[in-house]
PDB file of C-alpha atoms in Angstrom:
ATOM      1  CA  MET A   1      -5.294  -2.369  19.993  1.00 87.00           C
ATOM      2  CA  GLU A   2      -4.754  -4.428  23.356  1.00 88.00           C
ATOM      3  CA  THR A   3      -8.155  -6.762  22.015  1.00 91.00           C
ATOM      4  CA  ILE A   4      -6.057  -7.123  18.258  1.00 94.00           C
ATOM      5  CA  VAL A   5      -2.562  -8.437  19.707  1.00 94.00           C
ATOM      6  CA  SER A   6      -4.460 -11.000  21.510  1.00 93.00           C
ATOM      7  CA  GLU A   7      -6.756 -12.406  19.512  1.00 94.00           C
ATOM      8  CA  HIS A   8      -3.831 -12.366  16.612  1.00 94.00           C
ATOM      9  CA  GLY A   9      -0.650 -11.852  18.706  1.00 95.00           C
ATOM     10  CA  SER A  10       0.356 -16.367  18.555  1.00 95.00           C
ATOM     11  CA  ALA A  11      -0.807 -16.491  15.107  1.00 95.00           C
ATOM     12  CA  VAL A  12       1.235 -13.463  13.840  1.00 96.00           C
ATOM     13  CA  ASN A  13       4.083 -15.345  15.968  1.00 95.00           C
ATOM     14  CA  ALA A  14       4.109 -18.918  13.959  1.00 94.00           C
ATOM     15  CA  LEU A  15       3.829 -17.106  11.155  1.00 93.00           C
ATOM     16  CA  LEU A  16       7.300 -15.424  11.979  1.00 95.00           C
ATOM     17  CA  CYS A  17       8.931 -18.317  13.183  1.00 94.00           C
ATOM     18  CA  GLY A  18       8.191 -20.575  10.203  1.00 91.00           C
ATOM     19  CA  LEU A  19       9.764 -17.081   8.063  1.00 90.00           C
ATOM     20  CA  GLU A  20      12.575 -16.689  10.383  1.00 89.00           C
ATOM     21  CA  ARG A  21      14.656 -18.249  12.817  1.00 89.00           C
ATOM     22  CA  ASP A  22      16.734 -15.147  14.236  1.00 88.00           C
ATOM     23  CA  ARG A  23      15.112 -14.272  17.496  1.00 93.00           C
ATOM     24  CA  GLU A  24      15.066 -10.668  18.048  1.00 93.00           C
ATOM     25  CA  THR A  25      14.986 -10.193  14.151  1.00 92.00           C
ATOM     26  CA  ARG A  26      11.545 -11.810  14.910  1.00 94.00           C
ATOM     27  CA  GLU A  27      10.687  -9.988  17.729  1.00 95.00           C
ATOM     28  CA  GLU A  28      11.481  -6.534  15.470  1.00 95.00           C
ATOM     29  CA  LEU A  29       9.295  -7.700  12.777  1.00 96.00           C
ATOM     30  CA  TRP A  30       6.684  -8.817  15.484  1.00 97.00           C
ATOM     31  CA  ASN A  31       6.767  -5.657  16.663  1.00 96.00           C
ATOM     32  CA  ASP A  32       6.738  -3.828  13.138  1.00 97.00           C
ATOM     33  CA  VAL A  33       3.229  -5.231  12.142  1.00 97.00           C
ATOM     34  CA  PHE A  34       1.899  -4.396  15.232  1.00 97.00           C
ATOM     35  CA  ASP A  35       3.093  -0.783  15.329  1.00 96.00           C
ATOM     36  CA  LEU A  36       1.925  -0.380  11.421  1.00 96.00           C
ATOM     37  CA  ALA A  37      -1.462  -1.947  12.623  1.00 96.00           C
ATOM     38  CA  TYR A  38      -1.821   0.504  15.637  1.00 96.00           C
ATOM     39  CA  ARG A  39      -1.001   3.787  12.959  1.00 96.00           C
ATOM     40  CA  ARG A  40      -3.700   1.931  10.507  1.00 95.00           C
ATOM     41  CA  ILE A  41      -6.189   1.604  13.671  1.00 96.00           C
ATOM     42  CA  ASP A  42      -9.124   2.725  11.878  1.00 94.00           C
ATOM     43  CA  GLU A  43      -9.019   0.669   8.877  1.00 95.00           C
ATOM     44  CA  VAL A  44      -7.662  -2.872  10.988  1.00 95.00           C
ATOM     45  CA  ASP A  45     -10.567  -1.568  13.308  1.00 94.00           C
ATOM     46  CA  MET A  46     -13.636  -1.617  10.694  1.00 94.00           C
ATOM     47  CA  LEU A  47     -12.459  -5.425   9.719  1.00 95.00           C
ATOM     48  CA  THR A  48     -13.721  -8.808  11.033  1.00 95.00           C
ATOM     49  CA  PRO A  49     -11.251 -10.612  13.253  1.00 95.00           C
ATOM     50  CA  ALA A  50     -10.807 -12.957  10.365  1.00 96.00           C
ATOM     51  CA  GLN A  51      -9.753  -9.926   7.982  1.00 95.00           C
ATOM     52  CA  GLN A  52      -7.668  -8.792  11.059  1.00 96.00           C
ATOM     53  CA  ARG A  53      -6.026 -11.937  11.115  1.00 96.00           C
ATOM     54  CA  LEU A  54      -5.523 -11.553   7.062  1.00 95.00           C
ATOM     55  CA  TRP A  55      -3.924  -8.665   7.202  1.00 95.00           C
ATOM     56  CA  LEU A  56      -1.935  -9.121  10.473  1.00 96.00           C
ATOM     57  CA  LEU A  57      -0.300 -12.044   8.543  1.00 95.00           C
ATOM     58  CA  ARG A  58       0.400 -10.942   5.017  1.00 94.00           C
ATOM     59  CA  VAL A  59       1.925  -7.720   6.639  1.00 95.00           C
ATOM     60  CA  GLY A  60       4.235  -9.807   8.366  1.00 94.00           C
ATOM     61  CA  ARG A  61       4.870 -11.904   5.227  1.00 93.00           C
ATOM     62  CA  ASN A  62       5.370  -8.890   3.354  1.00 92.00           C
ATOM     63  CA  LEU A  63       7.304  -7.031   6.225  1.00 94.00           C
ATOM     64  CA  THR A  64       9.753 -10.302   5.824  1.00 93.00           C
ATOM     65  CA  ALA A  65       9.825 -10.635   2.593  1.00 90.00           C
ATOM     66  CA  ASN A  66      10.987  -6.558   2.453  1.00 90.00           C
ATOM     67  CA  MET A  67      13.827  -7.760   5.103  1.00 90.00           C
ATOM     68  CA  MET A  68      15.316 -10.328   3.280  1.00 86.00           C
ATOM     69  CA  ARG A  69      15.419  -8.710   0.101  1.00 85.00           C
ATOM     70  CA  ARG A  70      17.295  -5.504   1.697  1.00 83.00           C
ATOM     71  CA  SER A  71      19.420  -7.804   3.181  1.00 80.00           C
ATOM     72  CA  GLY A  72      20.308 -10.072   0.346  1.00 69.00           C
ATOM     73  CA  SER A  73      21.399  -6.643  -1.860  1.00 61.00           C
ATOM     74  CA  ARG A  74      23.367  -5.812   1.321  1.00 60.00           C
ATOM     75  CA  ARG A  75      25.634  -9.628   1.144  1.00 62.00           C
ATOM     76  CA  ARG A  76      25.420  -9.314  -2.370  1.00 63.00           C
ATOM     77  CA  ALA A  77      27.126  -5.373  -2.209  1.00 57.00           C
ATOM     78  CA  PHE A  78      29.279  -6.557   0.105  1.00 54.00           C
ATOM     79  CA  ASP A  79      30.229  -9.764  -1.048  1.00 60.00           C
ATOM     80  CA  ARG A  80      31.011  -7.896  -4.594  1.00 60.00           C
ATOM     81  CA  LEU A  81      33.562  -4.822  -2.440  1.00 54.00           C
ATOM     82  CA  THR A  82      35.445  -8.017  -0.829  1.00 58.00           C
ATOM     83  CA  ARG A  83      36.325  -9.233  -4.261  1.00 65.00           C
ATOM     84  CA  GLU A  84      37.077  -6.388  -5.619  1.00 60.00           C
ATOM     85  CA  PRO A  85      41.249  -5.690  -5.105  1.00 59.00           C
ATOM     86  CA  ILE A  86      41.921  -2.326  -3.418  1.00 54.00           C
ATOM     87  CA  ASP A  87      44.205  -0.747  -5.334  1.00 54.00           C
ATOM     88  CA  THR A  88      46.811   0.258  -3.007  1.00 47.00           C
ATOM     89  CA  ALA A  89      49.359   2.264  -6.040  1.00 44.00           C
ATOM     90  CA  ILE A  90      50.591   5.362  -5.375  1.00 44.00           C
ATOM     91  CA  SER A  91      49.492   7.989  -7.728  1.00 46.00           C
ATOM     92  CA  ALA A  92      52.683   9.812  -9.105  1.00 47.00           C
ATOM     93  CA  GLU A  93      51.003  12.661  -8.862  1.00 47.00           C
ATOM     94  CA  ALA A  94      50.587  12.702  -5.477  1.00 48.00           C
TER      95      ALA A  94
END
């Protein structure tokens, strides 16, 4: 695993720098990429170094896209909630 990180870590970081501005988010995504590689080490070890890099970059892109989709969904939900008026009327039955 150390070899994979040392050979491809900077390429994954460069990709994430182009996709995400927030440094902490990039670090989290970078860790997620290599966490997945570790969990699938049997699969990743069978790949050539070029295939490993491609696999890691694809995972990085997909994880970033998933994070952006979730973030967008949360933002839209928050916007929708803040636009809806809160009914503060007290029910006559209460």
